[in-house]
PDB file of C-alpha atoms in Angstrom:
ATOM      1  CA  UNK A   1      14.263  27.689-238.280  1.00 55.00           C
ATOM      2  CA  UNK A   2      13.948  27.965-234.683  1.00 76.00           C
ATOM      3  CA  UNK A   3      14.901  24.861-232.414  1.00 90.00           C
ATOM      4  CA  UNK A   4      12.353  22.207-231.292  1.00 95.00           C
ATOM      5  CA  UNK A   5      12.034  22.608-227.484  1.00 95.00           C
ATOM      6  CA  UNK A   6       9.196  20.220-226.749  1.00 96.00           C
ATOM      7  CA  UNK A   7      10.198  16.748-228.326  1.00 97.00           C
ATOM      8  CA  UNK A   8       7.797  13.836-228.118  1.00 97.00           C
ATOM      9  CA  UNK A   9       9.298  10.448-227.276  1.00 97.00           C
ATOM     10  CA  UNK A  10       5.792   8.926-228.151  1.00 97.00           C
ATOM     11  CA  UNK A  11       4.856  10.606-231.183  1.00 97.00           C
ATOM     12  CA  UNK A  12       1.681  13.070-231.298  1.00 95.00           C
ATOM     13  CA  UNK A  13       0.539  11.237-234.938  1.00 96.00           C
ATOM     14  CA  UNK A  14       0.498   7.969-233.023  1.00 97.00           C
ATOM     15  CA  UNK A  15      -1.173   9.341-229.583  1.00 96.00           C
ATOM     16  CA  UNK A  16      -4.010  11.038-231.282  1.00 95.00           C
ATOM     17  CA  UNK A  17      -4.933   7.779-233.019  1.00 96.00           C
ATOM     18  CA  UNK A  18      -6.308   6.406-229.284  1.00 97.00           C
ATOM     19  CA  UNK A  19      -7.952   9.903-228.584  1.00 92.00           C
ATOM     20  CA  UNK A  20     -11.212  11.790-229.853  1.00 92.00           C
ATOM     21  CA  UNK A  21     -12.024  15.320-231.532  1.00 89.00           C
ATOM     22  CA  UNK A  22     -11.384  17.026-234.906  1.00 86.00           C
ATOM     23  CA  UNK A  23      -8.502  16.488-236.939  1.00 84.00           C
ATOM     24  CA  UNK A  24      -5.866  19.186-235.848  1.00 83.00           C
ATOM     25  CA  UNK A  25      -7.540  19.387-232.515  1.00 86.00           C
ATOM     26  CA  UNK A  26      -7.335  16.055-230.904  1.00 89.00           C
ATOM     27  CA  UNK A  27      -7.929  15.022-227.159  1.00 94.00           C
ATOM     28  CA  UNK A  28      -7.162  12.245-225.231  1.00 97.00           C
ATOM     29  CA  UNK A  29      -8.079  10.672-221.956  1.00 98.00           C
ATOM     30  CA  UNK A  30      -4.971  10.008-219.496  1.00 98.00           C
ATOM     31  CA  UNK A  31      -4.481   7.578-216.545  1.00 98.00           C
ATOM     32  CA  UNK A  32      -1.866   8.884-214.167  1.00 97.00           C
ATOM     33  CA  UNK A  33      -0.003   5.633-212.924  1.00 96.00           C
ATOM     34  CA  UNK A  34       1.333   7.049-209.927  1.00 94.00           C
ATOM     35  CA  UNK A  35      -1.954   8.076-208.250  1.00 95.00           C
ATOM     36  CA  UNK A  36      -4.849   6.628-210.696  1.00 95.00           C
ATOM     37  CA  UNK A  37      -5.861   9.912-211.592  1.00 96.00           C
ATOM     38  CA  UNK A  38      -8.052  10.296-214.856  1.00 97.00           C
ATOM     39  CA  UNK A  39      -7.569  13.499-216.801  1.00 97.00           C
ATOM     40  CA  UNK A  40     -10.341  13.874-219.362  1.00 96.00           C
ATOM     41  CA  UNK A  41     -10.119  15.933-222.331  1.00 96.00           C
ATOM     42  CA  UNK A  42      -6.403  16.574-222.356  1.00 96.00           C
ATOM     43  CA  UNK A  43      -4.264  18.004-225.411  1.00 95.00           C
ATOM     44  CA  UNK A  44      -2.365  15.338-226.964  1.00 94.00           C
ATOM     45  CA  UNK A  45       0.813  17.480-227.396  1.00 93.00           C
ATOM     46  CA  UNK A  46       1.020  17.950-223.482  1.00 95.00           C
ATOM     47  CA  UNK A  47       1.902  14.340-222.866  1.00 96.00           C
ATOM     48  CA  UNK A  48       5.000  12.096-223.392  1.00 96.00           C
ATOM     49  CA  UNK A  49       7.124  15.319-224.140  1.00 97.00           C
ATOM     50  CA  UNK A  50      10.591  16.711-222.573  1.00 96.00           C
ATOM     51  CA  UNK A  51      12.443  19.868-223.266  1.00 96.00           C
ATOM     52  CA  UNK A  52      15.084  19.073-225.695  1.00 96.00           C
ATOM     53  CA  UNK A  53      14.836  15.479-224.963  1.00 97.00           C
ATOM     54  CA  UNK A  54      17.124  14.061-227.956  1.00 97.00           C
ATOM     55  CA  UNK A  55      19.738  17.118-228.345  1.00 96.00           C
ATOM     56  CA  UNK A  56      23.479  16.100-228.480  1.00 93.00           C
ATOM     57  CA  UNK A  57      26.521  17.966-229.547  1.00 92.00           C
ATOM     58  CA  UNK A  58      28.495  16.964-232.536  1.00 90.00           C
ATOM     59  CA  UNK A  59      31.276  15.042-230.593  1.00 90.00           C
ATOM     60  CA  UNK A  60      28.350  12.965-228.918  1.00 92.00           C
ATOM     61  CA  UNK A  61      26.813  12.500-232.176  1.00 92.00           C
ATOM     62  CA  UNK A  62      30.106  11.226-234.147  1.00 91.00           C
ATOM     63  CA  UNK A  63      30.411   8.918-231.221  1.00 89.00           C
ATOM     64  CA  UNK A  64      27.251   7.562-231.566  1.00 92.00           C
ATOM     65  CA  UNK A  65      27.440   6.737-235.310  1.00 91.00           C
ATOM     66  CA  UNK A  66      31.009   5.825-235.312  1.00 90.00           C
ATOM     67  CA  UNK A  67      30.072   2.302-236.783  1.00 90.00           C
ATOM     68  CA  UNK A  68      28.215   3.727-239.715  1.00 89.00           C
ATOM     69  CA  UNK A  69      30.642   6.369-240.605  1.00 87.00           C
ATOM     70  CA  UNK A  70      33.180   3.745-240.797  1.00 87.00           C
ATOM     71  CA  UNK A  71      31.042   1.924-243.406  1.00 83.00           C
ATOM     72  CA  UNK A  72      30.128   5.164-245.080  1.00 81.00           C
ATOM     73  CA  UNK A  73      33.040   7.443-244.677  1.00 81.00           C
ATOM     74  CA  UNK A  74      31.455   9.910-247.129  1.00 79.00           C
ATOM     75  CA  UNK A  75      29.106  11.099-244.323  1.00 75.00           C
ATOM     76  CA  UNK A  76      31.679  12.221-242.082  1.00 75.00           C
ATOM     77  CA  UNK A  77      31.744  15.788-243.638  1.00 76.00           C
ATOM     78  CA  UNK A  78      27.876  15.951-243.907  1.00 79.00           C
ATOM     79  CA  UNK A  79      26.901  19.393-242.510  1.00 79.00           C
ATOM     80  CA  UNK A  80      23.899  17.673-240.720  1.00 83.00           C
ATOM     81  CA  UNK A  81      26.197  16.144-238.084  1.00 85.00           C
ATOM     82  CA  UNK A  82      26.850  19.435-236.741  1.00 88.00           C
ATOM     83  CA  UNK A  83      23.022  19.617-235.985  1.00 91.00           C
ATOM     84  CA  UNK A  84      22.458  19.189-232.379  1.00 93.00           C
ATOM     85  CA  UNK A  85      18.832  18.266-233.276  1.00 95.00           C
ATOM     86  CA  UNK A  86      19.708  15.923-235.707  1.00 94.00           C
ATOM     87  CA  UNK A  87      17.728  12.884-233.905  1.00 95.00           C
ATOM     88  CA  UNK A  88      14.674  15.093-233.527  1.00 96.00           C
ATOM     89  CA  UNK A  89      14.831  15.910-237.197  1.00 95.00           C
ATOM     90  CA  UNK A  90      15.381  12.507-238.390  1.00 94.00           C
ATOM     91  CA  UNK A  91      12.557  11.206-236.125  1.00 96.00           C
ATOM     92  CA  UNK A  92      10.201  13.843-237.424  1.00 96.00           C
ATOM     93  CA  UNK A  93      11.013  12.657-241.316  1.00 96.00           C
ATOM     94  CA  UNK A  94      10.213   9.141-239.970  1.00 97.00           C
ATOM     95  CA  UNK A  95       6.875   9.889-238.356  1.00 97.00           C
ATOM     96  CA  UNK A  96       5.514  11.896-241.447  1.00 97.00           C
ATOM     97  CA  UNK A  97       6.119   8.427-243.625  1.00 97.00           C
ATOM     98  CA  UNK A  98       4.832   6.454-240.772  1.00 98.00           C
ATOM     99  CA  UNK A  99       1.659   8.520-240.263  1.00 97.00           C
ATOM    100  CA  UNK A 100       0.679   8.137-244.153  1.00 97.00           C
ATOM    101  CA  UNK A 101       1.459   4.137-243.663  1.00 97.00           C
ATOM    102  CA  UNK A 102      -0.823   4.121-240.792  1.00 98.00           C
ATOM    103  CA  UNK A 103      -3.742   5.821-242.282  1.00 97.00           C
ATOM    104  CA  UNK A 104      -3.515   3.492-245.014  1.00 97.00           C
ATOM    105  CA  UNK A 105      -3.675   0.238-242.706  1.00 98.00           C
ATOM    106  CA  UNK A 106      -6.575   2.124-240.829  1.00 97.00           C
ATOM    107  CA  UNK A 107      -8.405   1.681-243.983  1.00 97.00           C
ATOM    108  CA  UNK A 108      -7.114  -1.480-245.230  1.00 97.00           C
ATOM    109  CA  UNK A 109      -5.236  -3.769-242.922  1.00 98.00           C
ATOM    110  CA  UNK A 110      -3.910  -6.063-245.600  1.00 97.00           C
ATOM    111  CA  UNK A 111      -1.692  -3.484-247.011  1.00 97.00           C
ATOM    112  CA  UNK A 112       0.631  -4.440-243.751  1.00 98.00           C
ATOM    113  CA  UNK A 113       1.930  -7.453-246.198  1.00 96.00           C
ATOM    114  CA  UNK A 114       3.537  -5.086-248.575  1.00 97.00           C
ATOM    115  CA  UNK A 115       6.964  -5.190-248.345  1.00 96.00           C
ATOM    116  CA  UNK A 116       7.439  -1.374-248.239  1.00 96.00           C
ATOM    117  CA  UNK A 117       4.718  -1.205-245.248  1.00 97.00           C
ATOM    118  CA  UNK A 118       6.521  -4.172-243.573  1.00 97.00           C
ATOM    119  CA  UNK A 119       9.826  -2.335-243.529  1.00 96.00           C
ATOM    120  CA  UNK A 120       8.372   0.968-242.521  1.00 97.00           C
ATOM    121  CA  UNK A 121       6.659  -0.912-239.791  1.00 98.00           C
ATOM    122  CA  UNK A 122       9.727  -2.425-238.533  1.00 98.00           C
ATOM    123  CA  UNK A 123      11.532   1.027-238.421  1.00 97.00           C
ATOM    124  CA  UNK A 124       8.884   2.660-236.525  1.00 98.00           C
ATOM    125  CA  UNK A 125       8.554  -0.295-233.957  1.00 98.00           C
ATOM    126  CA  UNK A 126      12.147  -0.311-233.255  1.00 98.00           C
ATOM    127  CA  UNK A 127      12.387   3.582-232.952  1.00 97.00           C
ATOM    128  CA  UNK A 128       9.240   3.375-230.779  1.00 97.00           C
ATOM    129  CA  UNK A 129      10.720   0.660-228.604  1.00 97.00           C
ATOM    130  CA  UNK A 130      13.821   2.609-227.790  1.00 98.00           C
ATOM    131  CA  UNK A 131      13.062   6.203-227.897  1.00 97.00           C
ATOM    132  CA  UNK A 132      10.958   6.344-224.543  1.00 96.00           C
ATOM    133  CA  UNK A 133      12.035   8.334-221.416  1.00 95.00           C
ATOM    134  CA  UNK A 134      11.799   4.992-219.594  1.00 95.00           C
ATOM    135  CA  UNK A 135      14.044   3.202-221.763  1.00 96.00           C
ATOM    136  CA  UNK A 136      16.541   6.015-221.212  1.00 96.00           C
ATOM    137  CA  UNK A 137      16.139   5.946-217.265  1.00 96.00           C
ATOM    138  CA  UNK A 138      16.822   2.383-217.439  1.00 94.00           C
ATOM    139  CA  UNK A 139      19.926   2.612-219.216  1.00 93.00           C
ATOM    140  CA  UNK A 140      21.022   5.354-217.078  1.00 94.00           C
ATOM    141  CA  UNK A 141      20.498   3.048-213.722  1.00 95.00           C
ATOM    142  CA  UNK A 142      22.541   0.345-215.406  1.00 93.00           C
ATOM    143  CA  UNK A 143      25.276   2.656-216.283  1.00 91.00           C
ATOM    144  CA  UNK A 144      25.330   4.171-212.961  1.00 92.00           C
ATOM    145  CA  UNK A 145      25.506   0.942-211.146  1.00 92.00           C
ATOM    146  CA  UNK A 146      28.235  -0.226-213.565  1.00 90.00           C
ATOM    147  CA  UNK A 147      30.301   2.719-213.023  1.00 87.00           C
ATOM    148  CA  UNK A 148      29.874   2.304-209.155  1.00 90.00           C
ATOM    149  CA  UNK A 149      31.199  -0.980-209.335  1.00 91.00           C
ATOM    150  CA  UNK A 150      33.840  -0.678-211.777  1.00 89.00           C
ATOM    151  CA  UNK A 151      35.213   2.153-209.734  1.00 88.00           C
ATOM    152  CA  UNK A 152      35.392   0.028-206.572  1.00 89.00           C
ATOM    153  CA  UNK A 153      37.313  -2.643-208.670  1.00 88.00           C
ATOM    154  CA  UNK A 154      39.716  -0.077-210.085  1.00 87.00           C
ATOM    155  CA  UNK A 155      40.572   1.265-206.472  1.00 87.00           C
ATOM    156  CA  UNK A 156      40.749  -2.071-204.685  1.00 89.00           C
ATOM    157  CA  UNK A 157      43.338  -3.028-207.552  1.00 87.00           C
ATOM    158  CA  UNK A 158      45.228   0.195-206.958  1.00 87.00           C
ATOM    159  CA  UNK A 159      44.647   1.305-210.639  1.00 82.00           C
ATOM    160  CA  UNK A 160      46.040   4.918-211.381  1.00 84.00           C
ATOM    161  CA  UNK A 161      43.530   7.495-212.245  1.00 85.00           C
ATOM    162  CA  UNK A 162      44.278   7.182-216.319  1.00 84.00           C
ATOM    163  CA  UNK A 163      44.005   3.422-216.559  1.00 84.00           C
ATOM    164  CA  UNK A 164      40.633   3.663-214.298  1.00 82.00           C
ATOM    165  CA  UNK A 165      39.117   6.555-216.456  1.00 85.00           C
ATOM    166  CA  UNK A 166      39.855   4.267-219.619  1.00 85.00           C
ATOM    167  CA  UNK A 167      38.352   1.365-218.095  1.00 83.00           C
ATOM    168  CA  UNK A 168      35.140   3.235-217.183  1.00 83.00           C
ATOM    169  CA  UNK A 169      35.189   4.753-220.750  1.00 81.00           C
ATOM    170  CA  UNK A 170      35.656   1.178-222.488  1.00 81.00           C
ATOM    171  CA  UNK A 171      32.529  -0.264-220.249  1.00 86.00           C
ATOM    172  CA  UNK A 172      30.102   2.505-219.602  1.00 80.00           C
ATOM    173  CA  UNK A 173      27.546   4.699-221.650  1.00 88.00           C
ATOM    174  CA  UNK A 174      25.164   7.346-220.615  1.00 91.00           C
ATOM    175  CA  UNK A 175      21.567   6.355-221.195  1.00 93.00           C
ATOM    176  CA  UNK A 176      21.239   9.239-223.836  1.00 95.00           C
ATOM    177  CA  UNK A 177      23.978   7.610-225.652  1.00 94.00           C
ATOM    178  CA  UNK A 178      22.795   4.205-225.447  1.00 95.00           C
ATOM    179  CA  UNK A 179      19.343   5.238-226.536  1.00 96.00           C
ATOM    180  CA  UNK A 180      20.592   7.199-229.617  1.00 96.00           C
ATOM    181  CA  UNK A 181      22.618   4.628-230.901  1.00 96.00           C
ATOM    182  CA  UNK A 182      19.650   2.289-230.774  1.00 96.00           C
ATOM    183  CA  UNK A 183      17.874   4.950-232.650  1.00 96.00           C
ATOM    184  CA  UNK A 184      20.019   6.267-235.188  1.00 95.00           C
ATOM    185  CA  UNK A 185      22.490   2.883-235.702  1.00 94.00           C
ATOM    186  CA  UNK A 186      21.886   0.748-238.735  1.00 94.00           C
ATOM    187  CA  UNK A 187      22.917  -2.269-237.100  1.00 95.00           C
ATOM    188  CA  UNK A 188      20.353  -2.180-234.318  1.00 96.00           C
ATOM    189  CA  UNK A 189      17.457  -1.814-236.566  1.00 96.00           C
ATOM    190  CA  UNK A 190      18.646  -4.395-238.782  1.00 96.00           C
ATOM    191  CA  UNK A 191      18.598  -6.841-235.649  1.00 97.00           C
ATOM    192  CA  UNK A 192      14.814  -5.831-235.134  1.00 97.00           C
ATOM    193  CA  UNK A 193      14.216  -6.248-238.439  1.00 97.00           C
ATOM    194  CA  UNK A 194      15.730  -9.945-238.317  1.00 97.00           C
ATOM    195  CA  UNK A 195      13.820 -10.772-235.276  1.00 97.00           C
ATOM    196  CA  UNK A 196      10.387  -9.645-236.424  1.00 97.00           C
ATOM    197  CA  UNK A 197      10.726 -11.084-239.917  1.00 96.00           C
ATOM    198  CA  UNK A 198      12.502 -14.361-238.940  1.00 97.00           C
ATOM    199  CA  UNK A 199      10.644 -15.373-235.586  1.00 97.00           C
ATOM    200  CA  UNK A 200       7.212 -13.793-235.873  1.00 98.00           C
ATOM    201  CA  UNK A 201       3.933 -14.473-238.096  1.00 97.00           C
ATOM    202  CA  UNK A 202       2.062 -11.232-238.664  1.00 98.00           C
ATOM    203  CA  UNK A 203      -1.619 -11.191-238.276  1.00 98.00           C
ATOM    204  CA  UNK A 204      -4.217  -8.510-238.947  1.00 98.00           C
ATOM    205  CA  UNK A 205      -6.231  -7.887-236.038  1.00 98.00           C
ATOM    206  CA  UNK A 206      -9.631  -6.179-235.543  1.00 98.00           C
ATOM    207  CA  UNK A 207     -11.255  -4.831-232.157  1.00 98.00           C
ATOM    208  CA  UNK A 208     -15.073  -4.978-232.539  1.00 97.00           C
ATOM    209  CA  UNK A 209     -15.542  -5.124-228.923  1.00 97.00           C
ATOM    210  CA  UNK A 210     -17.031  -2.221-226.601  1.00 96.00           C
ATOM    211  CA  UNK A 211     -13.405  -1.850-225.226  1.00 97.00           C
ATOM    212  CA  UNK A 212     -10.889   0.121-227.082  1.00 98.00           C
ATOM    213  CA  UNK A 213      -7.238  -0.295-227.539  1.00 98.00           C
ATOM    214  CA  UNK A 214      -5.123   1.796-225.164  1.00 98.00           C
ATOM    215  CA  UNK A 215      -1.405   2.212-225.196  1.00 98.00           C
ATOM    216  CA  UNK A 216       0.993   3.471-222.475  1.00 98.00           C
ATOM    217  CA  UNK A 217       3.790   5.976-222.694  1.00 97.00           C
ATOM    218  CA  UNK A 218       6.091   3.088-223.290  1.00 97.00           C
ATOM    219  CA  UNK A 219       4.055   1.272-225.971  1.00 97.00           C
ATOM    220  CA  UNK A 220       6.595  -0.885-227.528  1.00 97.00           C
ATOM    221  CA  UNK A 221       8.572  -2.648-224.896  1.00 97.00           C
ATOM    222  CA  UNK A 222       6.907  -5.917-225.964  1.00 97.00           C
ATOM    223  CA  UNK A 223       8.886  -5.732-229.252  1.00 97.00           C
ATOM    224  CA  UNK A 224      12.246  -4.871-227.426  1.00 96.00           C
ATOM    225  CA  UNK A 225      12.093  -7.812-224.921  1.00 96.00           C
ATOM    226  CA  UNK A 226      10.823  -9.811-227.741  1.00 96.00           C
ATOM    227  CA  UNK A 227       7.478 -11.305-226.182  1.00 97.00           C
ATOM    228  CA  UNK A 228       5.853 -14.216-227.624  1.00 97.00           C
ATOM    229  CA  UNK A 229       2.524 -12.431-228.627  1.00 98.00           C
ATOM    230  CA  UNK A 230       2.720  -8.729-229.109  1.00 98.00           C
ATOM    231  CA  UNK A 231      -0.191  -6.781-229.978  1.00 98.00           C
ATOM    232  CA  UNK A 232       0.806  -3.192-231.598  1.00 98.00           C
ATOM    233  CA  UNK A 233      -2.446  -0.917-231.993  1.00 98.00           C
ATOM    234  CA  UNK A 234      -2.500   1.252-234.818  1.00 98.00           C
ATOM    235  CA  UNK A 235      -5.567   2.809-233.477  1.00 97.00           C
ATOM    236  CA  UNK A 236      -8.501   2.303-231.072  1.00 97.00           C
ATOM    237  CA  UNK A 237      -9.971  -0.755-233.206  1.00 97.00           C
ATOM    238  CA  UNK A 238      -7.139  -2.028-235.344  1.00 98.00           C
ATOM    239  CA  UNK A 239      -3.884  -3.586-234.372  1.00 98.00           C
ATOM    240  CA  UNK A 240      -0.836  -5.663-235.844  1.00 98.00           C
ATOM    241  CA  UNK A 241      -0.347  -8.813-233.925  1.00 98.00           C
ATOM    242  CA  UNK A 242       3.161 -10.520-233.897  1.00 98.00           C
ATOM    243  CA  UNK A 243       3.256 -14.343-232.828  1.00 98.00           C
ATOM    244  CA  UNK A 244       5.940 -16.370-232.453  1.00 97.00           C
ATOM    245  CA  UNK A 245       6.390 -18.929-235.000  1.00 96.00           C
ATOM    246  CA  UNK A 246       7.227 -21.865-232.314  1.00 94.00           C
ATOM    247  CA  UNK A 247       3.627 -23.017-231.696  1.00 89.00           C
ATOM    248  CA  UNK A 248       4.548 -24.662-228.365  1.00 93.00           C
ATOM    249  CA  UNK A 249       5.547 -21.209-226.950  1.00 95.00           C
ATOM    250  CA  UNK A 250       2.276 -19.791-224.600  1.00 95.00           C
ATOM    251  CA  UNK A 251       0.474 -16.912-225.966  1.00 96.00           C
ATOM    252  CA  UNK A 252      -1.423 -13.929-224.435  1.00 96.00           C
ATOM    253  CA  UNK A 253      -4.614 -14.430-226.523  1.00 96.00           C
ATOM    254  CA  UNK A 254      -6.478 -17.460-227.384  1.00 95.00           C
ATOM    255  CA  UNK A 255      -8.169 -15.864-230.287  1.00 97.00           C
ATOM    256  CA  UNK A 256      -6.804 -17.585-233.340  1.00 96.00           C
ATOM    257  CA  UNK A 257      -6.468 -16.134-237.055  1.00 97.00           C
ATOM    258  CA  UNK A 258      -8.803 -16.870-239.982  1.00 97.00           C
ATOM    259  CA  UNK A 259      -7.225 -16.373-243.277  1.00 96.00           C
ATOM    260  CA  UNK A 260      -4.566 -14.157-241.570  1.00 96.00           C
ATOM    261  CA  UNK A 261      -7.108 -12.093-239.641  1.00 98.00           C
ATOM    262  CA  UNK A 262      -7.795 -12.161-235.909  1.00 98.00           C
ATOM    263  CA  UNK A 263     -10.958 -10.915-234.480  1.00 98.00           C
ATOM    264  CA  UNK A 264     -10.435 -10.393-230.885  1.00 98.00           C
ATOM    265  CA  UNK A 265     -12.528 -11.135-228.093  1.00 98.00           C
ATOM    266  CA  UNK A 266     -13.224  -8.846-225.232  1.00 97.00           C
ATOM    267  CA  UNK A 267     -10.835 -11.039-222.894  1.00 97.00           C
ATOM    268  CA  UNK A 268      -8.057 -10.667-225.595  1.00 98.00           C
ATOM    269  CA  UNK A 269      -8.440  -6.713-225.546  1.00 98.00           C
ATOM    270  CA  UNK A 270      -8.372  -6.793-221.749  1.00 97.00           C
ATOM    271  CA  UNK A 271      -5.237  -8.870-221.879  1.00 97.00           C
ATOM    272  CA  UNK A 272      -3.457  -6.695-224.470  1.00 98.00           C
ATOM    273  CA  UNK A 273      -4.338  -3.584-222.599  1.00 98.00           C
ATOM    274  CA  UNK A 274      -3.311  -4.768-219.453  1.00 96.00           C
ATOM    275  CA  UNK A 275       0.318  -5.347-220.793  1.00 97.00           C
ATOM    276  CA  UNK A 276       0.251  -1.755-221.804  1.00 97.00           C
ATOM    277  CA  UNK A 277      -0.803  -1.022-218.326  1.00 96.00           C
ATOM    278  CA  UNK A 278       2.174  -3.004-216.813  1.00 95.00           C
ATOM    279  CA  UNK A 279       4.835  -1.694-219.137  1.00 95.00           C
ATOM    280  CA  UNK A 280       3.574   2.169-218.578  1.00 96.00           C
ATOM    281  CA  UNK A 281       6.052   4.397-216.778  1.00 95.00           C
ATOM    282  CA  UNK A 282       3.826   7.530-216.093  1.00 96.00           C
ATOM    283  CA  UNK A 283       0.879   7.632-218.164  1.00 97.00           C
ATOM    284  CA  UNK A 284      -1.873   5.385-220.096  1.00 98.00           C
ATOM    285  CA  UNK A 285      -3.655   7.081-222.965  1.00 98.00           C
ATOM    286  CA  UNK A 286      -6.907   6.147-224.711  1.00 97.00           C
ATOM    287  CA  UNK A 287     -10.998   7.152-225.054  1.00 97.00           C
ATOM    288  CA  UNK A 288     -12.755   7.988-221.901  1.00 96.00           C
ATOM    289  CA  UNK A 289     -14.599   4.926-221.398  1.00 96.00           C
ATOM    290  CA  UNK A 290     -11.322   2.970-222.051  1.00 97.00           C
ATOM    291  CA  UNK A 291      -9.168   4.334-219.661  1.00 97.00           C
ATOM    292  CA  UNK A 292     -11.844   4.355-216.835  1.00 96.00           C
ATOM    293  CA  UNK A 293     -12.155   0.700-217.368  1.00 95.00           C
ATOM    294  CA  UNK A 294      -8.524   0.439-217.261  1.00 96.00           C
ATOM    295  CA  UNK A 295      -8.404   2.647-213.880  1.00 96.00           C
ATOM    296  CA  UNK A 296     -10.524  -0.492-212.323  1.00 94.00           C
ATOM    297  CA  UNK A 297      -7.563  -2.933-213.258  1.00 93.00           C
ATOM    298  CA  UNK A 298      -4.953  -0.372-212.121  1.00 94.00           C
ATOM    299  CA  UNK A 299      -6.838  -0.412-208.696  1.00 92.00           C
ATOM    300  CA  UNK A 300      -6.784  -4.047-208.675  1.00 90.00           C
ATOM    301  CA  UNK A 301      -3.029  -4.215-209.193  1.00 86.00           C
ATOM    302  CA  UNK A 302      -2.538  -1.703-206.486  1.00 86.00           C
ATOM    303  CA  UNK A 303      -4.333  -3.773-204.041  1.00 84.00           C
ATOM    304  CA  UNK A 304      -2.551  -6.910-204.981  1.00 81.00           C
ATOM    305  CA  UNK A 305       0.903  -5.130-204.579  1.00 76.00           C
ATOM    306  CA  UNK A 306      -0.133  -3.723-201.040  1.00 76.00           C
ATOM    307  CA  UNK A 307      -1.244  -7.411-200.042  1.00 75.00           C
ATOM    308  CA  UNK A 308       2.298  -8.739-201.379  1.00 75.00           C
ATOM    309  CA  UNK A 309       4.114  -6.167-199.186  1.00 64.00           C
TER     310      UNK A 309
END
């Protein structure tokens, strides 16, 4: 089997849920966040993708998974650890299982309360929060600044090159290594699971307004940052909402649940869509009408930024 060159950091099976067209021939409307340009009728597979994005060599993979290999030493001899597309293949298997779950939730949102679906949702939210290009870029920026500061400190202290190299290796990590540790490691996903289970109430959310949900190319940053009120759309008209259990904390939406279901108002949909707009790096995705509506909000945000300057 040949290598996968075009690797999506937002899964195609998730993107297509916010577009239109026949099954297997899905299209989406895109808002370019640098220029405000709207692109209609675009193929889903051409966005949120980069060549060989997750590929790493065997030594990198073993370093990333060293915690897990200590706990499960029998995995050290696995041939899969020699696969430089280990991450891409792991994410592909995850996406297949998640796609089936999302299809079930679209038909019956109450199935999110089944323990197996909750576990799978947490795994998906965790990987989606960390697998994006934006997260890697942020980690690279932090790593580069850390290296710069530590190098300067080591030079000022007169440390030899060997000690300086050890200091940098102990305190610095490339963006891809940090990212893949989060995606592949057991400890990080368990931390997210504990957060979402212990700190949040989960609600079914229905959008019957004239404005569809949209998503960005960084759709789960709110999970990574632990926002008080997180709306995770599973399609144009349905979502799972996570609200902090502390009732004194402020929320994005004022709509309240009835028997575990939140019927969202237009104001709430606009607010949640605006969060996706704010968190996006390069693109916002959705149906044509929804994206054209969000472009107007994008224009307002640009005007406000110019005034602040």
